[in-house]
Short mmCIF file of C-alpha atoms and ligand atoms in Angstrom, two decimals:
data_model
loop_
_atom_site.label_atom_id
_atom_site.label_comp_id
_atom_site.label_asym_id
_atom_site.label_seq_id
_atom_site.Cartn_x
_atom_site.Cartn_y
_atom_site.Cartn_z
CA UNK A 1 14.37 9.39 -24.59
CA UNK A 2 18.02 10.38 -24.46
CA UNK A 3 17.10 13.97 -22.90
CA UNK A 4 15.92 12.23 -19.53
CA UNK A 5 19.16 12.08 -17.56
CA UNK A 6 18.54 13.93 -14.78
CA UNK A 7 20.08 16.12 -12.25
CA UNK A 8 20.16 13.27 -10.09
CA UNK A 9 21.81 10.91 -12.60
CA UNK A 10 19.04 8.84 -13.13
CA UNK A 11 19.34 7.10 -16.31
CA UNK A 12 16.56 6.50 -18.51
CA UNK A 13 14.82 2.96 -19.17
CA UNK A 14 16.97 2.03 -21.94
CA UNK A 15 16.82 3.76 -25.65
CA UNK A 16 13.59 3.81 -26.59
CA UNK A 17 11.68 2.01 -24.15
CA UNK A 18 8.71 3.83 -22.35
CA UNK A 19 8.75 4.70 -18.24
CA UNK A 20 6.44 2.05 -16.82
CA UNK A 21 3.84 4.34 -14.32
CA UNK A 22 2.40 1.39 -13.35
CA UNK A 23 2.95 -0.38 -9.45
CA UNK A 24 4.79 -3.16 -10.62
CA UNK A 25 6.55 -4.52 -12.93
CA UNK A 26 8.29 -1.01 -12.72
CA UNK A 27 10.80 0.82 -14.09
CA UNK A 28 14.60 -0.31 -12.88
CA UNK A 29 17.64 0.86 -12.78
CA UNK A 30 20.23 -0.46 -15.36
CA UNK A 31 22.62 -1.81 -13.17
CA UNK A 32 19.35 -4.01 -11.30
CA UNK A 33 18.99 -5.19 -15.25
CA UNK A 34 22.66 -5.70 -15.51
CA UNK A 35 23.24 -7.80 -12.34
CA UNK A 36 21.38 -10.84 -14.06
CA UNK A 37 24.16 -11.28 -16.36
CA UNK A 38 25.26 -14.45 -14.23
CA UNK A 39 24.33 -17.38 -13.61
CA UNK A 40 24.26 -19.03 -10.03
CA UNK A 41 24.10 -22.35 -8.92
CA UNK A 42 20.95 -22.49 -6.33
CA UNK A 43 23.18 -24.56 -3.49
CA UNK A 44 26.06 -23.08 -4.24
CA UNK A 45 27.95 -20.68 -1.37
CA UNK A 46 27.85 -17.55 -3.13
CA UNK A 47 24.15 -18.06 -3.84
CA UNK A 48 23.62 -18.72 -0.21
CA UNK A 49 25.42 -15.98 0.90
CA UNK A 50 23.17 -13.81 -1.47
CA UNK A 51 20.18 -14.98 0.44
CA UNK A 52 21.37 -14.51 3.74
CA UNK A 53 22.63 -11.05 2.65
CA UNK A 54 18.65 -10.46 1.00
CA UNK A 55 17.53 -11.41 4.14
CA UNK A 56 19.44 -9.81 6.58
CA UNK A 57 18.82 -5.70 4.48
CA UNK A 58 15.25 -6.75 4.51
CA UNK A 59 14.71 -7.07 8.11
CA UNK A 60 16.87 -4.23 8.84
CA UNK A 61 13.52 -2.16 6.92
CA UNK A 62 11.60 -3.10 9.94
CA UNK A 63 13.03 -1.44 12.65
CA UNK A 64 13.28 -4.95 14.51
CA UNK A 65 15.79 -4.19 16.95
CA UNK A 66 15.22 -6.90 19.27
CA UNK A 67 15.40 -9.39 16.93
CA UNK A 68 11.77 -10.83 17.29
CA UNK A 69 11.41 -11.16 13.38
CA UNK A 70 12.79 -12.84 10.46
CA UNK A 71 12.73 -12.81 6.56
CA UNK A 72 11.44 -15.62 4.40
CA UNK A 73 11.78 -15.24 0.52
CA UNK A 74 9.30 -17.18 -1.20
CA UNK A 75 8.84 -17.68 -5.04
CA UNK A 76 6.15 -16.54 -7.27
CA UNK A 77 4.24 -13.35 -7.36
CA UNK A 78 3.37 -11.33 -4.20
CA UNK A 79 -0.22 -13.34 -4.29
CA UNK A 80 1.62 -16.34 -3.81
CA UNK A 81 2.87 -14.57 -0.89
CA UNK A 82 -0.78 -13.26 0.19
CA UNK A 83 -2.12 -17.11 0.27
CA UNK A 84 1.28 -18.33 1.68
CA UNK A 85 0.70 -15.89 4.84
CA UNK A 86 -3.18 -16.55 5.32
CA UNK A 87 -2.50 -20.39 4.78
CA UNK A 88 0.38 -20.78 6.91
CA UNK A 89 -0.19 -18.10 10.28
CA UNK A 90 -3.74 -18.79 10.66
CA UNK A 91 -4.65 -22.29 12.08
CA UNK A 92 -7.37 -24.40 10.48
CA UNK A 93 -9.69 -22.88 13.23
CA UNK A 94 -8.75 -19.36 12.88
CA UNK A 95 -10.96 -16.87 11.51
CA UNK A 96 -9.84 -13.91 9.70
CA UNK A 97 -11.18 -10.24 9.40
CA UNK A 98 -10.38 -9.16 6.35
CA UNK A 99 -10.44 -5.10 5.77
CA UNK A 100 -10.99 -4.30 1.97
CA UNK A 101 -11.87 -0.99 -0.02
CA UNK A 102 -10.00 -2.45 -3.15
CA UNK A 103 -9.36 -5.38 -5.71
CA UNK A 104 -6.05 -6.60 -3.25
CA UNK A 105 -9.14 -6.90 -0.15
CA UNK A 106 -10.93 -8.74 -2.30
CA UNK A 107 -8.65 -10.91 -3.44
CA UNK A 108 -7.58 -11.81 -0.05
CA UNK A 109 -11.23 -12.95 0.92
CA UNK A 110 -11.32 -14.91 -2.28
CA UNK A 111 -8.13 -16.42 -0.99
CA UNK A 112 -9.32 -17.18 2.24
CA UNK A 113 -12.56 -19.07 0.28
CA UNK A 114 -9.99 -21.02 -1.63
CA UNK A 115 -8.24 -21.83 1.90
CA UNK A 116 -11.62 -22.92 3.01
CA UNK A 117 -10.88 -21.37 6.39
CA UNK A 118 -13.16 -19.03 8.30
CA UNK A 119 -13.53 -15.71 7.38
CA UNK A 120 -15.27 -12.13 7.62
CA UNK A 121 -15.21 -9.13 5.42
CA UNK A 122 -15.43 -5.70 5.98
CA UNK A 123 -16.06 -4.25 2.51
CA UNK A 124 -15.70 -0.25 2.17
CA UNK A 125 -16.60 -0.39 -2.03
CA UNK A 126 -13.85 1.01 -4.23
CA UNK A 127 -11.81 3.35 -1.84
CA UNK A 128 -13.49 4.56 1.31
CA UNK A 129 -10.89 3.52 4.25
CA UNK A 130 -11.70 1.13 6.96
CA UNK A 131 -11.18 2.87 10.54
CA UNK A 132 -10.06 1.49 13.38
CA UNK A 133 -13.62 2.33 15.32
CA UNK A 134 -15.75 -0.09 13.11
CA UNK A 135 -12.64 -2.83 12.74
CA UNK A 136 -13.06 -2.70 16.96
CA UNK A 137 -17.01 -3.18 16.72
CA UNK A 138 -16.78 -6.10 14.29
CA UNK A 139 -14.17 -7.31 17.08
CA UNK A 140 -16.18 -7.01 19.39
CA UNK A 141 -19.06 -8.49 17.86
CA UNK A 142 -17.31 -11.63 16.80
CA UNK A 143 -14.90 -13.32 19.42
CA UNK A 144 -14.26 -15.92 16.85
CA UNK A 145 -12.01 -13.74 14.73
CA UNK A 146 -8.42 -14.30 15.84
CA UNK A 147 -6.79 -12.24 13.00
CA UNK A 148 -7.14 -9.21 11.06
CA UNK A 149 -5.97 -8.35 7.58
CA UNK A 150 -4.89 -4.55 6.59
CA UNK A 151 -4.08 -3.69 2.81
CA UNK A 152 -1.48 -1.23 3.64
CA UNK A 153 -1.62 0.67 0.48
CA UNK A 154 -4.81 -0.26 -1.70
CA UNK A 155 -3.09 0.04 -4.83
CA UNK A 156 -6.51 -0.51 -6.47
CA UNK A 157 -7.16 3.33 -6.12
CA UNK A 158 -3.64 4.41 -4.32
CA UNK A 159 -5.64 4.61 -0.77
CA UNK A 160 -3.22 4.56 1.97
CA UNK A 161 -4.84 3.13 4.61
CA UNK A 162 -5.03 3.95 8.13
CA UNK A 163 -2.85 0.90 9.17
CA UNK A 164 -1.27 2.32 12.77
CA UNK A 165 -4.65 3.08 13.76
CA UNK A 166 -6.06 -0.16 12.45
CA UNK A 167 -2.86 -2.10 14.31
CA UNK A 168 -3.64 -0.05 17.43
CA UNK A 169 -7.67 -1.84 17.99
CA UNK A 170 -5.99 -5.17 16.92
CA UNK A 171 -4.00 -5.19 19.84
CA UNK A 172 -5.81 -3.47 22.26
CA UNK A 173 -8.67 -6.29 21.35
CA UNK A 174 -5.95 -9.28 21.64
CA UNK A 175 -5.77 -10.19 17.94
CA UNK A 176 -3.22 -10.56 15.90
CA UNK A 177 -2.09 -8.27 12.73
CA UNK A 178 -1.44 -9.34 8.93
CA UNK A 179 -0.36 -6.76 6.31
CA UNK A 180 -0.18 -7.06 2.79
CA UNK A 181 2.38 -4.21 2.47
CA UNK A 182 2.82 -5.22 -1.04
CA UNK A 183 3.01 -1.83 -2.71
CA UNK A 184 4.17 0.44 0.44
CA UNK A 185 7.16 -1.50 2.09
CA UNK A 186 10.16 0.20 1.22
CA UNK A 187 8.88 3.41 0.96
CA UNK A 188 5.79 4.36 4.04
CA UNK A 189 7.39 3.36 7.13
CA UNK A 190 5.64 0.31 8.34
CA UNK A 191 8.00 0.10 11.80
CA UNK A 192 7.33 -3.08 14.10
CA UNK A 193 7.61 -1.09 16.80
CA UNK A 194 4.59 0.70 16.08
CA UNK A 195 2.43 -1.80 14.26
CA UNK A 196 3.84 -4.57 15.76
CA UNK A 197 2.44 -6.93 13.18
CA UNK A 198 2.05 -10.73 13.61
CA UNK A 199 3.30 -11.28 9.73
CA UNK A 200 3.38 -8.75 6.51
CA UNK A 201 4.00 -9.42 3.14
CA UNK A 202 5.59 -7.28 -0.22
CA UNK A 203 7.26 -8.51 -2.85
CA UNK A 204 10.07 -7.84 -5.32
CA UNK A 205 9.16 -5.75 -7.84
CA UNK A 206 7.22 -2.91 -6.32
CA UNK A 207 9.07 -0.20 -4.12
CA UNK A 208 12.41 -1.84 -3.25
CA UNK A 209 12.21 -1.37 -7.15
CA UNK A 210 13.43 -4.98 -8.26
CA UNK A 211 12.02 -7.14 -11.26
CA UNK A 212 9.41 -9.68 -10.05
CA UNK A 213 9.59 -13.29 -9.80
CA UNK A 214 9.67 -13.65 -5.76
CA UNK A 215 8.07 -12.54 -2.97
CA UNK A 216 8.72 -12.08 0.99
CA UNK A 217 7.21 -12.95 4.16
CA UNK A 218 8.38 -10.86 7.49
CA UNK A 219 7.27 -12.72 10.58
CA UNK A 220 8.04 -13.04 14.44
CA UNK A 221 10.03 -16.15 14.83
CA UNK A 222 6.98 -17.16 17.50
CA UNK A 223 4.47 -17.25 14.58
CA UNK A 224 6.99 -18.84 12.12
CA UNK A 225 7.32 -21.04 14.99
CA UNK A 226 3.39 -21.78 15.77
CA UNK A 227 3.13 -22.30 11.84
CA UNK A 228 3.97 -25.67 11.39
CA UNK A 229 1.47 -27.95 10.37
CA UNK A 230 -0.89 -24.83 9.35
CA UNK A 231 -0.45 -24.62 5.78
CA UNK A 232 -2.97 -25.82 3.45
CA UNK A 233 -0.31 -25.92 0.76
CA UNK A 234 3.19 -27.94 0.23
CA UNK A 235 4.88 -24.86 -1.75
CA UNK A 236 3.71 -22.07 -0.06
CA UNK A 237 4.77 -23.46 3.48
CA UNK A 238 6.08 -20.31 5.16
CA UNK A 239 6.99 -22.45 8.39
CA UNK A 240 8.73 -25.48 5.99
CA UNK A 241 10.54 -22.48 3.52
CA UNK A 242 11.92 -21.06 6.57
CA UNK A 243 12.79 -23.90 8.66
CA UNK A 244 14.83 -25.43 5.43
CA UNK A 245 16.50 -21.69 5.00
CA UNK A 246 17.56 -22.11 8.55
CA UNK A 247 18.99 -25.48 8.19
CA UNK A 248 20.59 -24.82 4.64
CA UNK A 249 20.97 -21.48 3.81
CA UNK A 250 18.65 -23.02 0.32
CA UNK A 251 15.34 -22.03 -0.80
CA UNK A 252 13.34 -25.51 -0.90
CA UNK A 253 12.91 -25.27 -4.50
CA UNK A 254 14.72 -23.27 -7.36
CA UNK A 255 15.33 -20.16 -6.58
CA UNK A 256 14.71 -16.95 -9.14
CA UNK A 257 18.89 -16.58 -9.06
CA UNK A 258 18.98 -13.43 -11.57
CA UNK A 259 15.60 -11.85 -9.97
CA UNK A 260 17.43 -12.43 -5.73
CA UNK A 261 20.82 -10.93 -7.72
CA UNK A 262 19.19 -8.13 -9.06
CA UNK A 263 17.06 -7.52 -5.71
CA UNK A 264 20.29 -7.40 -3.90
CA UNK A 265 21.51 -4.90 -6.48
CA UNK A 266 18.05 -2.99 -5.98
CA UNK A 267 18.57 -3.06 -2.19
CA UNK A 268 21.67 -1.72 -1.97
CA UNK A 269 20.60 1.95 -4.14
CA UNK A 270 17.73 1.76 -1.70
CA UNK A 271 19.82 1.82 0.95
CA UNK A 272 22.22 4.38 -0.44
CA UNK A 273 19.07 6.34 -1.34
CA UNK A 274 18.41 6.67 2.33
CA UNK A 275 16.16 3.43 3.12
CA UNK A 276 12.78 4.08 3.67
CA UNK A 277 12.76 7.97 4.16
CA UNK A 278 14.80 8.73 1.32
CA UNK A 279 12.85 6.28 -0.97
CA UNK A 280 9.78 7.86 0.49
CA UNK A 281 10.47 11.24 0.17
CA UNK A 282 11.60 10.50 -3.75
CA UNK A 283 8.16 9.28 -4.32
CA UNK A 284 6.16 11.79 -2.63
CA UNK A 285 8.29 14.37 -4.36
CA UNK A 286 7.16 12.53 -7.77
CA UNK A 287 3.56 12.04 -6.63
CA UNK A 288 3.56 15.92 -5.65
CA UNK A 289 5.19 17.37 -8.43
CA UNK A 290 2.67 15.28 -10.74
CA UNK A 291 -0.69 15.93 -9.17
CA UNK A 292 0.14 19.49 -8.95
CA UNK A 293 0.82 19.82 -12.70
CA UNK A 294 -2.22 17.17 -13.45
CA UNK A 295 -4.40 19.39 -11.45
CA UNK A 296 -3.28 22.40 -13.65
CA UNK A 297 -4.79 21.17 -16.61
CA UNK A 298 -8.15 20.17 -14.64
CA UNK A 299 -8.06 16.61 -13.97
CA UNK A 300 -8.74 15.89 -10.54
CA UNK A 301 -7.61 13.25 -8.05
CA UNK A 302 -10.60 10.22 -6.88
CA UNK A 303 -9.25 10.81 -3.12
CA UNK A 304 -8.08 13.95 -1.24
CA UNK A 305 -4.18 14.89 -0.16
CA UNK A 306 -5.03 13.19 3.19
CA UNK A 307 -5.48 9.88 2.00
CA UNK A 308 -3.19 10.09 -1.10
CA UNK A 309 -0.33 7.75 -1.29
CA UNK A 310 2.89 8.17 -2.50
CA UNK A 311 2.31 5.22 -4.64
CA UNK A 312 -0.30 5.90 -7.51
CA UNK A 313 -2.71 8.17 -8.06
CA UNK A 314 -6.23 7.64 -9.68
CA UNK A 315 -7.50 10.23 -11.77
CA UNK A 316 -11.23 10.49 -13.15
CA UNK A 317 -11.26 11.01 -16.49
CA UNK A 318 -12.46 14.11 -18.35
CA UNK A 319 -16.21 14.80 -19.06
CA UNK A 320 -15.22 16.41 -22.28
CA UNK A 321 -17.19 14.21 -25.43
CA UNK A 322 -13.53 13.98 -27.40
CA UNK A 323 -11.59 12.43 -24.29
CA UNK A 324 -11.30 8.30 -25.24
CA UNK A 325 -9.17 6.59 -22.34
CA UNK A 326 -7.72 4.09 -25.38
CA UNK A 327 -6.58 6.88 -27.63
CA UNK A 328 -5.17 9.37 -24.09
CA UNK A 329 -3.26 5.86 -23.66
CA UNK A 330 -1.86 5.34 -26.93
CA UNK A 331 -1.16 9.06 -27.01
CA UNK A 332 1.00 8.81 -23.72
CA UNK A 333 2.89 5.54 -24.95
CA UNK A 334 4.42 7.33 -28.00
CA UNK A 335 5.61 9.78 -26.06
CA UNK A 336 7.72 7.80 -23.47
CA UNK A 337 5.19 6.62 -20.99
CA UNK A 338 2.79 3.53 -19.95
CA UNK A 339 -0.04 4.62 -17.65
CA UNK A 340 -2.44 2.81 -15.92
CA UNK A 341 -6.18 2.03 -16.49
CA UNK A 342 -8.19 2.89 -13.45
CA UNK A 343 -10.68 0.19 -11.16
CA UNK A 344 -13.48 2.28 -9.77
CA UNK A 345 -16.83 0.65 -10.55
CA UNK A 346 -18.92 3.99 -10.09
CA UNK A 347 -17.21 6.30 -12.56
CA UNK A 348 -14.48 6.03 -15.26
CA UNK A 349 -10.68 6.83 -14.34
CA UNK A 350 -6.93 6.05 -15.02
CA UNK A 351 -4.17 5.74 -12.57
CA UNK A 352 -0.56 7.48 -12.60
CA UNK A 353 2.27 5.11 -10.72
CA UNK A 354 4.51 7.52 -9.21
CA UNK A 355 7.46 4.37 -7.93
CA UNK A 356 10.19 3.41 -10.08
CA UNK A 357 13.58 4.75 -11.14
CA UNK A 358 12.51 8.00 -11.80
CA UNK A 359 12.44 11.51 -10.40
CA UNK A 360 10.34 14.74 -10.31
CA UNK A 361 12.06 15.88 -13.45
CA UNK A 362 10.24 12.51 -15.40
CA UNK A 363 6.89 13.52 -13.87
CA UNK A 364 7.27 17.37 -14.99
CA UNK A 365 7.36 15.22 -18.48
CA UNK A 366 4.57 13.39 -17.48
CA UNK A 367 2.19 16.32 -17.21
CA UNK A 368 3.84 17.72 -20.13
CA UNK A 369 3.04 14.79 -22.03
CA UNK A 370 -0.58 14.46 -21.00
CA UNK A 371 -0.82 18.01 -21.89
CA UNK A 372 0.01 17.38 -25.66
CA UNK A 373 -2.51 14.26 -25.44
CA UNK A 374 -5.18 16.55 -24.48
CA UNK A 375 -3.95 18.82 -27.23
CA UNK A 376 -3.87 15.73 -29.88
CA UNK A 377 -7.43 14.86 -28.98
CA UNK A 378 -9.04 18.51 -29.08
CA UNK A 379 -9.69 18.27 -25.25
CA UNK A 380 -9.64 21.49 -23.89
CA UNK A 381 -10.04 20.62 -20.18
CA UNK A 382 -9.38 17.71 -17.99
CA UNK A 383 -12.46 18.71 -15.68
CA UNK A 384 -14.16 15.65 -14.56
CA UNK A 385 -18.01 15.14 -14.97
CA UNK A 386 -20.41 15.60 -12.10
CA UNK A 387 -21.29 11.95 -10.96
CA UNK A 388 -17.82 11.78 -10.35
CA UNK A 389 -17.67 14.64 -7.90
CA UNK A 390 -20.54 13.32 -6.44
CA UNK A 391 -19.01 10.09 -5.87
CA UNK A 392 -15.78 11.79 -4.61
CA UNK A 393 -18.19 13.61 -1.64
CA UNK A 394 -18.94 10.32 0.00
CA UNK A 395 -14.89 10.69 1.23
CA UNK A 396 -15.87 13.76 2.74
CA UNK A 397 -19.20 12.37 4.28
C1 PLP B 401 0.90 -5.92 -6.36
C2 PLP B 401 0.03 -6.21 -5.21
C3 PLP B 401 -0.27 -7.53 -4.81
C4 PLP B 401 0.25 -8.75 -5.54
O1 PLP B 401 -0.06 -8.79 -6.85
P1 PLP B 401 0.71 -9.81 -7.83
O2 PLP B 401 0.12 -9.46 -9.17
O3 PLP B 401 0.39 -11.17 -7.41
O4 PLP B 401 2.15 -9.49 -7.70
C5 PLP B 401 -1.01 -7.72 -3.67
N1 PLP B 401 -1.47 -6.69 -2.95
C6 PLP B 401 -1.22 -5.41 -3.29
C7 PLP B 401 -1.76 -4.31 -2.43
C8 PLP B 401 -0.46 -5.11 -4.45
O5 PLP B 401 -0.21 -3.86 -4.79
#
């Protein structure tokens, strides 16, 4: 792996150890690993002062200029964060749309069954998006619905959803808008003042590119406000982890110290990256770079460029009798890289993360790498089979 430093200095993962193409756990840069070589006291000052700092570069992502928002960290995994935001912003007479095309939708109307709190569900299958013409008719048809939830970037098949046009119907039918951002903030521009969004959610370790063990909650201060008493659930009390973070500068319970240090690390390359754009425009160049040379040797891509996210990218597999998803994985792993088993139900497929330290120059590897697989397994073309072409049409329908 030593032949991987780039033109843009990007080191690789460590000696030896494969690029993670997968949304999270990702790969990080060394100095993110290296800023957990400390230990912090959770009440201490400089830990404080951490969190305040955390808090302060997230919302500065939003676009929030009037400061209507605010930032509240939250331990666990970002569907800790998922359930803290449906438990604690809708009331215990709320009802919730929830849009899905995707195992994150889902999960959210499981969630919302665990919450016992009333729900809907628009379900689009495995990828199709949901549009903001049918989430207005299901408005219209139910009154009782008093929120919406978007999955702004399916990561299930690497759909970006139409979320300004979705966030557009919301308010021009008088609900209220929550995001699960999860695998898009950082990197797709999710400004306030154009989705103007009731709550969202993302977590560490997906494009702000930090290691996971916390989440985050972005909220107006009038929901965060109208919160209390919501939540179903002591430790995922938005309203209680914020109000206590506003009294004491302390998360209520222990913090992940080394995962906020390196975060803070991770948010300051993002930042001298270029935020959002330049973060954006480094993934989109990786995603580009890497379906163009994927589509050279035949595979092709579950969704067209229109809906393809700069996130990951689902590929069907190939038809051909010698292809074995198991062995294509193995294959890729001894060469430097950990894909990413697919989730359609229909047809088979795999899935190429394109966030992470890593450039263009990694995903010319990528392909290159996938090429010798092929090679290795007497596969002479990636050309999917017919049912999943078929399959693909219903995009286009
Ligand atoms: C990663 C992700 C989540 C959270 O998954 P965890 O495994 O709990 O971190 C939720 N929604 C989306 C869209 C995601 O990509």
């Amino acid at each position: 792996m030593a032949d991987t430093a780039t033109a843009q200095g990007f080191e690789p993962p460590a000696l030896g150890e494969p690029y993670l193409l997968t949304p999270g756990p990702l790969t990080t840069a060394y100095s993110v690993k290296q800023a957990m070589l400390k230990d912090w006291g959770s009440w201490d000052g400089d830990f404080r002062a951490m969190t305040a700092d955390m808090r302060r570069r997230l919302l500065a992502l939003t676009g929030d200029r009037k400061s209507e928002y605010d930032c509240v960290p939250l331990q666990g995994s970002g569907s800790y964060c998922v359930e803290a935001m449906l438990g604690s912003f809708v009331p215990k007479d709320g009802k919730v749309l929830v849009l899905a095309n995707g195992a994150y939708g889902l999960r959210a109307a499981q969630t919302m069954k665990y919450l016992g709190r009333a729900h809907t569900l628009i379900d689009k299958g495995d990828y199709l998006p949901p549009r903001g013409d049918e989430v207005g008719a299901a408005l219209d048809a139910d009154p009782a619905i008093t929120h919406v939830l978007a999955i702004h970037c399916e990561t299930s098949s690497g759909i970006l959803n139409p979320v300004p046009e979705i966030a557009e119907v919301v308010k021009a039918k008088g609900r209220k808008l929550l995001v699960d951002s999860m695998s898009a903030f950082g990197a797709v521009p999710l400004d306030v003042n154009d989705i103007g969004y009731e709550a969202m959610v993302s977590s560490a370790n997906k494009c702000i590119e930090g290691v996971p063990g916390f989440g985050f909650v972005i909220a107006k201060k009038s929901a965060l406000e109208a919160a209390k008493g919501n939540s179903h659930s002591l430790s995922l009390d938005v309203h209680a982890q914020w109000a206590a973070m506003e009294k004491t500068g302390q998360w209520r319970f222990t913090p992940p110290t080394h995962v906020v240090a390196a975060f803070l690390e991770a948010l300051k390359m993002h930042e001298a990256e270029g935020g959002v754009a330049g973060r954006g425009a480094r993934y989109t160049r990786n995603r580009d770079v890497m379906v163009a040379g994927m589509r050279e040797l035949g595979f092709e891509t579950l969704l067209s460029d229109r809906w393809l996210s700069p996130i990951i990218v689902t590929f069907f597999c190939p038809a051909h009798e010698k292809f074995v998803f198991n062995r294509f994985y193995e294959l890729m792993k001894d060469k430097g890289f950990i894909i990413y088993p697919g989730k359609l139900t229909v047809v088979d497929s795999f899935r190429v993360g394109c966030i992470g330290r890593m450039d263009e120059h990694v995903m010319r590897r990528v392909v290159e790498a996938a090429k010798q697989s092929l090679d290795e397994m007497g596969v002479d073309t990636a050309a999917p089979p017919a049912t999943a072409i078929a399959e693909r049409a219903k995009l286009a329908a």
